[in-house]
Coordinates of C-alpha atoms and ligand atoms in Angstrom, one line a residue:
M1 CA 0.0 0.0 0.0
P2 CA 1.3 3.4 -0.7
S3 CA 2.1 5.7 2.2
T4 CA -1.2 7.4 3.1
P5 CA -2.0 9.1 6.5
E6 CA -2.7 6.1 9.0
T7 CA -6.5 7.4 9.6
Y8 CA -7.3 6.8 6.0
L9 CA -5.4 3.3 5.6
Y10 CA -8.1 1.4 7.5
Q11 CA -10.5 2.5 5.0
R12 CA -8.4 0.8 2.5
V13 CA -8.5 -2.5 4.4
I14 CA -12.4 -2.2 4.6
T15 CA -12.5 -1.7 0.9
L16 CA -10.1 -4.6 0.4
I17 CA -12.2 -7.1 2.5
R18 CA -15.3 -5.9 0.8
A19 CA -13.7 -6.5 -2.7
M20 CA -12.6 -9.9 -1.4
H21 CA -16.2 -10.7 -0.4
S22 CA -17.7 -9.5 -3.5
D23 CA -15.4 -11.2 -6.1
G24 CA -15.7 -14.7 -4.0
R25 CA -12.2 -14.7 -2.5
L26 CA -13.9 -14.6 0.9
R27 CA -17.1 -16.4 1.5
P28 CA -19.6 -15.9 4.3
G29 CA -18.3 -18.1 7.3
D30 CA -14.7 -17.6 6.1
K31 CA -12.2 -16.8 8.7
L32 CA -10.3 -13.5 7.7
P33 CA -6.7 -13.3 7.9
S34 CA -5.2 -12.6 11.5
L35 CA -4.4 -9.2 12.5
R36 CA -0.6 -9.7 12.3
S37 CA -0.6 -11.5 8.9
L38 CA -2.8 -9.1 7.3
S39 CA -0.4 -6.2 8.7
Q40 CA 2.4 -7.9 7.2
S41 CA 1.2 -8.7 3.8
L42 CA -0.3 -4.9 3.6
A43 CA 2.6 -3.2 5.2
V44 CA 0.1 -1.5 7.6
S45 CA 0.1 -1.4 11.4
V46 CA -1.8 -4.0 13.5
P47 CA -3.9 -1.1 15.1
T48 CA -4.9 0.0 11.7
I49 CA -6.0 -3.4 10.8
K50 CA -7.4 -3.8 14.1
Q51 CA -9.7 -0.5 13.4
A52 CA -10.8 -1.8 10.0
Y53 CA -11.9 -5.1 11.5
L54 CA -13.8 -3.2 14.5
E55 CA -15.5 -0.8 12.0
L56 CA -16.5 -3.8 9.7
E57 CA -18.0 -5.6 13.0
R58 CA -19.7 -2.6 13.9
Q59 CA -21.4 -2.5 10.3
G60 CA -22.4 -5.9 10.7
V61 CA -20.0 -7.4 7.9
I62 CA -17.6 -9.6 10.1
E63 CA -18.0 -11.0 13.7
A64 CA -15.4 -11.7 16.4
R65 CA -15.4 -15.3 17.5
P66 CA -13.7 -15.6 21.0
Q67 CA -10.2 -17.1 20.8
S68 CA -10.6 -17.6 17.4
G69 CA -10.5 -14.6 15.2
Y70 CA -12.8 -12.7 12.7
Y71 CA -15.3 -14.2 10.3
L72 CA -17.2 -13.0 7.4
K73 CA -21.0 -13.1 8.8
P74 CA -23.0 -15.6 7.3
Q75 CA -26.5 -13.6 7.0
D76 CA -25.7 -10.0 7.4
T77 CA -24.2 -9.5 3.8
P78 CA -26.3 -8.9 0.8
S79 CA -26.5 -11.8 -1.4
G80 CA -24.6 -10.3 -4.4
L81 CA -24.4 -7.9 -7.2
P82 CA -27.4 -6.9 -9.3
L83 CA -27.7 -8.9 -12.3
K84 CA -27.1 -7.5 -15.8
A85 CA -30.2 -6.8 -17.7
R86 CA -31.3 -8.8 -20.7
A87 CA -30.5 -7.7 -24.2
M88 CA -31.4 -4.4 -25.6
R89 CA -34.8 -3.7 -26.9
K90 CA -35.7 -1.3 -29.7
P91 CA -34.8 2.6 -29.5
T92 CA -37.7 3.7 -27.2
A93 CA -39.4 7.1 -26.8
V94 CA -39.1 8.5 -23.2
S95 CA -42.1 9.2 -20.9
R96 CA -41.4 9.4 -17.2
Q97 CA -42.5 12.7 -16.0
Q98 CA -45.0 12.3 -13.4
L99 CA -43.1 9.7 -11.2
I100 CA -39.9 12.1 -11.5
E101 CA -42.0 15.0 -10.1
Q102 CA -42.9 13.1 -7.2
V103 CA -39.6 12.0 -6.6
Y104 CA -38.4 15.7 -6.7
Q105 CA -41.0 16.7 -4.5
A106 CA -40.3 14.1 -1.8
I107 CA -36.7 15.3 -1.6
H108 CA -37.5 18.6 -1.0
L109 CA -39.9 18.1 2.1
P110 CA -38.0 19.0 5.1
Q111 CA -39.4 16.1 7.2
N112 CA -38.1 13.6 4.9
L113 CA -34.7 11.4 5.3
S114 CA -33.6 12.2 1.5
L115 CA -32.1 9.0 0.4
G116 CA -33.7 9.9 -2.9
V117 CA -31.4 12.6 -3.9
A118 CA -28.0 12.1 -5.3
N119 CA -26.2 14.9 -3.3
P120 CA -22.6 13.7 -2.0
V121 CA -21.6 17.4 -0.9
A122 CA -24.4 17.1 2.0
A123 CA -22.5 14.6 3.5
K124 CA -19.8 16.9 4.4
P125 CA -20.6 20.5 3.1
P126 CA -17.8 22.9 2.4
T127 CA -20.0 25.7 3.6
K128 CA -17.8 27.8 5.8
A129 CA -14.6 27.6 3.3
L130 CA -17.2 28.6 0.3
N131 CA -19.1 31.4 2.2
R132 CA -15.8 32.9 3.3
T133 CA -14.8 32.9 -0.3
V134 CA -17.8 34.4 -1.5
R135 CA -17.5 37.3 0.7
R136 CA -14.1 37.8 -0.4
V137 CA -15.2 37.7 -4.0
L138 CA -18.0 40.0 -3.4
T139 CA -15.5 42.5 -1.7
M140 CA -13.2 42.3 -4.8
A141 CA -16.1 42.5 -7.3
G142 CA -17.6 45.8 -6.1
D143 CA -20.1 46.6 -9.0
K144 CA -18.9 43.9 -11.4
A145 CA -20.8 41.4 -9.0
L146 CA -24.2 42.4 -10.6
N147 CA -22.9 42.1 -14.3
Y148 CA -23.6 39.4 -16.7
G149 CA -20.6 37.2 -17.2
P150 CA -19.0 36.5 -20.3
M151 CA -21.2 34.3 -22.7
S152 CA -18.8 31.1 -22.7
G153 CA -17.7 31.6 -19.2
Y154 CA -15.3 33.4 -16.7
E155 CA -11.8 33.2 -18.4
P156 CA -9.8 32.4 -15.0
L157 CA -12.4 29.5 -14.5
K158 CA -11.8 28.2 -18.1
R159 CA -8.1 28.5 -17.6
L160 CA -7.9 26.6 -14.6
L161 CA -10.2 23.9 -15.8
A162 CA -7.9 23.4 -19.1
W163 CA -5.1 23.4 -16.7
R164 CA -6.5 20.4 -14.7
Y165 CA -7.3 18.4 -17.9
M166 CA -3.7 19.1 -18.8
E167 CA -2.5 17.8 -15.5
Q168 CA -4.4 14.5 -16.2
G169 CA -2.5 14.5 -19.8
I170 CA -5.3 15.7 -21.8
N171 CA -4.9 18.5 -24.3
V172 CA -7.7 21.1 -23.6
A173 CA -7.4 24.8 -24.5
P174 CA -9.4 27.3 -22.4
D175 CA -11.3 28.1 -25.2
D176 CA -12.4 24.7 -25.7
V177 CA -14.2 24.9 -22.4
V178 CA -17.9 26.4 -22.4
I179 CA -19.1 27.3 -18.6
T180 CA -22.7 26.0 -18.5
N181 CA -25.6 25.8 -15.9
G182 CA -24.7 22.7 -14.4
A183 CA -23.7 19.4 -16.1
Q184 CA -27.5 19.1 -17.1
E185 CA -27.1 22.3 -19.4
A186 CA -23.9 20.8 -20.8
I187 CA -25.5 17.6 -21.6
S188 CA -28.2 19.2 -23.2
I189 CA -26.0 21.6 -25.4
A190 CA -24.1 18.6 -26.3
L191 CA -27.0 16.5 -27.6
Q192 CA -28.3 19.5 -29.5
S193 CA -25.0 19.8 -31.1
V194 CA -24.6 16.3 -32.3
A195 CA -28.0 15.1 -32.9
K196 CA -31.6 16.3 -33.8
P197 CA -35.3 15.2 -33.0
G198 CA -35.9 11.4 -33.8
D199 CA -32.0 10.4 -33.6
V200 CA -31.2 7.3 -31.6
I201 CA -29.0 8.0 -28.5
A202 CA -27.6 5.0 -26.9
V203 CA -27.7 5.3 -23.0
E204 CA -26.5 3.0 -20.2
S205 CA -29.0 0.8 -18.8
P206 CA -29.9 1.9 -15.9
C207 CA -29.3 5.4 -16.7
Y208 CA -29.4 8.6 -14.7
F209 CA -33.1 9.8 -15.2
G210 CA -32.0 13.3 -16.1
V211 CA -30.5 12.3 -19.4
L212 CA -33.6 10.3 -20.3
E213 CA -35.8 13.6 -19.6
L214 CA -33.7 15.5 -21.8
I215 CA -33.9 12.8 -24.8
E216 CA -37.6 13.1 -24.1
R217 CA -37.4 16.9 -24.2
L218 CA -35.4 16.9 -27.5
G219 CA -37.6 14.5 -29.0
M220 CA -34.8 11.9 -29.6
L221 CA -35.1 8.1 -28.9
A222 CA -33.2 6.2 -26.2
L223 CA -31.5 2.9 -26.8
E224 CA -30.5 1.2 -23.8
I225 CA -27.2 -0.8 -23.5
P226 CA -27.1 -2.9 -20.4
L227 CA -24.3 -2.4 -18.0
C228 CA -22.6 -5.0 -15.9
A229 CA -22.6 -3.7 -12.0
Q230 CA -19.1 -4.9 -11.6
K231 CA -17.4 -4.0 -15.2
G232 CA -19.7 -1.4 -16.7
L233 CA -20.2 -1.2 -20.2
A234 CA -19.1 -4.2 -22.3
L235 CA -17.8 -3.1 -25.9
D236 CA -19.1 -6.1 -27.4
D237 CA -22.7 -4.8 -26.4
V238 CA -21.7 -1.2 -27.9
K239 CA -20.7 -2.9 -31.1
K240 CA -23.8 -4.9 -31.6
A241 CA -26.0 -1.9 -30.8
I242 CA -24.2 0.5 -33.5
S243 CA -24.4 -2.4 -35.9
K244 CA -28.1 -2.9 -35.5
H245 CA -29.4 0.6 -34.8
P246 CA -28.7 4.1 -36.5
V247 CA -27.1 5.3 -33.4
K248 CA -26.2 9.1 -33.8
A249 CA -24.6 9.6 -30.3
C250 CA -24.0 7.9 -27.1
V251 CA -24.4 9.4 -23.5
F252 CA -22.1 7.1 -21.1
S253 CA -20.4 7.8 -17.8
T254 CA -17.4 5.8 -17.9
T255 CA -15.8 7.1 -15.0
I256 CA -18.2 6.7 -12.4
A257 CA -21.9 5.8 -13.5
N258 CA -25.3 6.7 -11.9
P259 CA -26.7 4.5 -10.5
L260 CA -24.5 1.6 -10.6
G261 CA -21.3 3.3 -9.5
C262 CA -19.2 1.2 -11.8
R263 CA -16.5 2.3 -14.0
L264 CA -14.7 1.5 -17.3
Q265 CA -10.8 0.3 -17.3
D266 CA -8.8 3.1 -19.2
S267 CA -7.8 0.8 -21.7
E268 CA -11.2 -0.2 -22.5
K269 CA -11.9 3.6 -23.0
A270 CA -9.5 3.8 -25.7
D271 CA -11.1 1.2 -27.6
L272 CA -14.7 2.5 -27.1
V273 CA -13.6 6.0 -28.4
A274 CA -11.8 4.4 -31.4
L275 CA -14.9 2.2 -32.1
L276 CA -17.4 5.1 -32.0
E277 CA -15.1 7.7 -33.7
A278 CA -14.4 5.0 -36.8
R279 CA -18.5 5.1 -37.3
N280 CA -18.6 9.0 -36.7
I281 CA -20.6 8.5 -33.7
A282 CA -20.4 11.1 -31.0
L283 CA -19.7 10.2 -27.5
I284 CA -21.2 12.4 -24.9
E285 CA -19.5 11.7 -21.7
D286 CA -21.0 12.6 -18.3
D287 CA -18.1 12.8 -16.0
V288 CA -19.8 14.4 -12.9
Y289 CA -18.7 11.9 -10.5
G290 CA -15.3 11.4 -11.9
D291 CA -13.7 13.0 -9.0
L292 CA -15.4 10.9 -6.2
Y293 CA -13.5 7.7 -7.1
F294 CA -12.8 5.3 -4.2
G295 CA -9.6 3.5 -5.7
E296 CA -6.2 4.8 -6.0
Q297 CA -6.8 7.1 -9.1
R298 CA -9.4 9.0 -11.0
G299 CA -10.5 7.4 -14.1
I300 CA -9.2 9.2 -17.2
P301 CA -12.1 11.0 -19.0
C302 CA -12.6 9.6 -22.5
Q303 CA -11.7 12.9 -24.0
A304 CA -8.1 11.8 -23.7
F305 CA -8.5 9.3 -26.4
S306 CA -10.3 11.4 -29.0
K307 CA -8.8 11.6 -32.3
K308 CA -11.4 13.2 -34.2
G309 CA -12.9 15.6 -31.6
L310 CA -16.1 13.5 -31.4
V311 CA -16.1 13.4 -27.4
L312 CA -18.0 15.9 -25.8
T313 CA -17.1 15.7 -21.9
C314 CA -19.7 17.3 -19.4
A315 CA -19.2 17.8 -15.9
S316 CA -19.8 20.2 -13.2
F317 CA -19.2 21.3 -9.5
S318 CA -22.8 20.1 -8.4
K319 CA -21.3 16.7 -6.9
T320 CA -18.1 18.3 -5.6
A321 CA -18.7 21.6 -4.2
A322 CA -22.0 23.2 -4.5
P323 CA -25.1 22.1 -6.5
S324 CA -26.9 25.4 -5.7
Y325 CA -24.3 27.4 -7.6
R326 CA -25.4 25.6 -11.0
I327 CA -22.0 25.8 -12.3
G328 CA -20.9 22.9 -15.1
W329 CA -18.9 23.1 -18.3
L330 CA -18.7 21.3 -21.7
V331 CA -15.6 20.4 -23.4
A332 CA -16.2 19.8 -26.8
P333 CA -13.1 20.8 -29.2
G334 CA -15.0 19.6 -32.3
F335 CA -18.2 21.5 -31.7
R336 CA -16.8 24.7 -30.1
D337 CA -18.6 27.3 -32.0
L338 CA -21.9 25.6 -32.3
A339 CA -21.7 24.7 -28.4
T340 CA -21.1 28.4 -27.7
R341 CA -23.9 29.6 -29.8
T342 CA -26.2 27.2 -28.2
K343 CA -25.1 28.1 -24.7
R344 CA -25.6 31.9 -25.6
A345 CA -29.2 31.1 -27.2
L346 CA -30.1 29.0 -24.1
S347 CA -29.2 31.3 -21.1
C348 CA -26.8 33.7 -22.1
S349 CA -24.1 33.2 -19.4
S350 CA -23.8 31.5 -16.1
P351 CA -23.8 33.0 -12.7
L352 CA -20.5 35.3 -12.5
I353 CA -19.8 35.5 -8.8
N354 CA -20.5 31.7 -8.5
Q355 CA -17.8 31.1 -11.2
W356 CA -15.5 33.5 -9.6
T357 CA -15.9 32.2 -6.2
L358 CA -15.3 28.6 -7.3
T359 CA -12.1 29.8 -9.1
E360 CA -11.0 31.3 -6.0
F361 CA -11.8 27.9 -4.0
I362 CA -9.6 26.0 -6.4
Q363 CA -6.7 28.3 -6.4
S364 CA -6.5 28.5 -2.7
G365 CA -5.9 24.5 -2.8
E366 CA -9.3 24.2 -0.6
Y367 CA -11.2 22.6 -3.2
D368 CA -8.5 19.7 -3.7
R369 CA -8.3 19.2 0.1
Y370 CA -11.9 19.1 0.5
L371 CA -12.3 16.7 -2.4
K372 CA -10.0 14.4 -0.8
L373 CA -11.9 14.5 2.6
L374 CA -15.5 14.1 0.9
R375 CA -14.1 10.7 -0.9
Q376 CA -13.3 9.6 2.7
V377 CA -16.6 10.3 4.0
L378 CA -18.5 8.9 1.3
L379 CA -16.4 5.8 1.3
T380 CA -17.2 5.2 5.1
N381 CA -20.8 5.9 4.5
R382 CA -21.1 3.5 1.5
D383 CA -19.7 0.8 3.8
R384 CA -22.0 1.6 6.8
M385 CA -25.2 1.8 4.2
L386 CA -24.1 -1.7 2.8
G387 CA -23.7 -3.0 6.5
L388 CA -27.2 -1.8 7.2
I389 CA -28.6 -3.3 4.3
G390 CA -27.1 -6.8 5.0
R391 CA -28.5 -6.6 8.4
H392 CA -32.2 -5.3 7.7
F393 CA -33.1 -6.2 4.2
P394 CA -34.3 -9.7 3.0
D395 CA -31.3 -12.2 2.4
D396 CA -31.8 -12.2 -1.5
V397 CA -31.3 -8.5 -1.9
R398 CA -28.5 -7.7 -4.6
V399 CA -26.6 -4.5 -3.8
T400 CA -24.0 -2.7 -6.0
L401 CA -20.5 -2.2 -4.5
P402 CA -20.0 1.3 -6.0
Q403 CA -16.4 2.3 -6.9
G404 CA -17.0 6.2 -6.5
G405 CA -20.1 8.4 -6.2
T406 CA -22.7 8.6 -3.8
V407 CA -25.4 5.8 -4.5
L408 CA -26.5 2.4 -4.0
W409 CA -28.8 0.3 -6.4
L410 CA -30.6 -2.4 -4.9
E411 CA -32.3 -5.2 -6.6
L412 CA -35.1 -6.4 -4.6
S413 CA -36.9 -9.8 -5.1
G414 CA -39.4 -10.1 -8.1
E415 CA -42.5 -9.4 -6.3
L416 CA -41.6 -6.1 -4.7
D417 CA -42.3 -2.9 -6.7
G418 CA -39.8 0.0 -6.3
A419 CA -42.4 2.8 -7.1
Q420 CA -45.0 1.1 -4.4
L421 CA -41.9 1.1 -1.8
F422 CA -41.4 4.6 -2.7
Q423 CA -45.0 5.6 -1.6
Q424 CA -44.7 3.4 1.5
A425 CA -41.4 4.9 2.5
L426 CA -42.8 8.4 2.4
E427 CA -45.5 7.6 4.8
H428 CA -42.3 6.8 7.2
N429 CA -40.8 10.4 5.9
I430 CA -38.3 8.5 3.8
S431 CA -37.7 9.5 0.2
I432 CA -36.0 6.8 -2.2
T433 CA -35.8 6.7 -5.8
P434 CA -37.6 4.1 -7.7
G435 CA -35.7 2.1 -10.2
S436 CA -38.2 2.3 -13.1
L437 CA -37.0 6.1 -13.4
F438 CA -33.6 4.7 -14.6
S439 CA -35.0 3.2 -17.8
P440 CA -37.2 4.3 -20.8
S441 CA -38.8 0.8 -21.1
S442 CA -40.4 -0.3 -17.8
R443 CA -37.3 -2.1 -16.4
Y444 CA -36.1 -2.2 -12.9
Q445 CA -39.4 -2.2 -11.5
H446 CA -38.0 -4.2 -8.5
C447 CA -35.0 -1.8 -8.1
I448 CA -34.5 1.1 -5.9
R449 CA -31.7 3.5 -5.6
L450 CA -30.5 4.8 -2.1
S451 CA -27.9 7.8 -1.6
Y452 CA -25.4 7.7 1.2
G453 CA -24.6 11.5 0.7
L454 CA -25.7 12.5 3.9
P455 CA -23.9 13.4 7.2
W456 CA -24.0 10.1 9.0
H457 CA -26.9 10.1 11.6
Q458 CA -28.8 7.6 13.9
R459 CA -32.0 8.6 11.4
I460 CA -30.2 7.1 8.4
E461 CA -29.7 3.8 10.5
D462 CA -33.5 3.8 11.6
G463 CA -34.5 4.6 8.0
I464 CA -32.7 1.6 6.6
E465 CA -34.2 -0.6 9.2
T466 CA -37.6 0.8 8.2
L467 CA -37.1 0.1 4.5
G468 CA -35.9 -3.2 5.5
R469 CA -39.2 -4.1 7.2
L470 CA -41.0 -2.8 4.4
C471 CA -39.4 -5.2 2.1
H472 CA -40.0 -8.0 4.4
T473 CA -43.8 -7.2 4.7
P474 CA -44.7 -5.6 1.5
Ligands
PLP501 C1 -24.9 11.3 -13.7 C2 -25.6 12.8 -13.7 N1 -25.6 13.4 -14.7 C3 -25.7 14.8 -14.6 C4 -26.2 15.5 -13.4 C5 -26.7 16.8 -13.4 O1 -25.7 17.6 -12.8 P1 -26.0 19.1 -12.6 O2 -26.5 19.4 -11.1 O3 -24.5 19.7 -12.5 O4 -26.8 19.8 -13.5 C6 -26.5 14.5 -12.4 C7 -27.2 14.9 -11.2 O5 -27.8 14.3 -10.2 C8 -26.2 13.2 -12.4 O6 -26.2 12.3 -11.4

């Protein structure tokens, strides 16, 4: 293991044990390595291993047996990863409006425990640091605070973003960056730049419902490509889809997907981009969760592998600093002028003060320090929530082991209905997201999405227990 502060190393031990469980190296009832042997093989101190085992025990994943050691608990772990959906159907028109509105209403009711909103920043909001920064910016800005910002974005922010891509080895010029109102507007501009009404857009299945809503509003058709919860997108499935259907563009989240939390290997991304660019198919990559990885390194955006300028990268600060600021961006070197014109036509410019504040936040170094902390908090929350689900949900529940991001995807037994569970949970002041929202073709009725992007609290533990009880007695 690389040298990292001791406090974080125990998280890695937890992740390792969970990974050994999910890939079958450890099975329920198996004895875990002794503290000393694991300490030697990982080059981590015995107290750190002990801390990890105690946390896993607290989460209900393992148990200590007197005089014997630690064991993976037989019943308290979910029974596996969700299954990959069956083969693709035809391109489908999207219409899911009503249920989405109910879900949005539920997450904004103050009495509700919001497990239905993917807002990782809420787990540890950088309120003080951002408020301090905004006050400083307002003083510096004077009357400029009330001005329109430049149409394609505040130059210093565009330069910083381009620089951050350069640091990942991606050649992006500041002029290639268009600042948008969140990633949602970036995806909208990207779709409008590469496709028109009636065109077929390939999406991941399950797919973030905001993308499906956009496809609906723009009169396009969605073609679902099922994802594997462990490995993400299979290139063979993409090949089949594009050879069978007239796919105009794809919207994929290859760094961290929502809701499955899986990611593609960087080498596979190169093949994916080559495959699509050879057929002149645009790839809109939704990279909003890319910085919230739990492994050693951030996944490289597909933009890095583009040879023809057909990759359009969409991202934002919504999942990493402040969703309320509504600041995102689009990097689309091959569509720069068109994207800039579309942005101007849609919303003129994005809030200047928010862009300025984020620029200062990044420049001060606080943003990167915050990101590091946020990833740790989210990883701890993920493991706690997995432990609770293992303890309280029926044994046959299947749950993802996200490699980043803020949500778990649960596949419940066939007779349970996610939309019905959503209504029942609301009666207990809990908001969840029903799985059917993540498909335009009535899939995932028996699935739900739960967010662990909340400050950890007894209410979450009680909420998961309640949801588990509702699943036992539908
Ligand atoms: C996968 C994904 N893409 C895009 C968005 C939209 O992001 P923003 O709030 O920056 O518009 C979200 C928000 O939940 C998301 O989960």
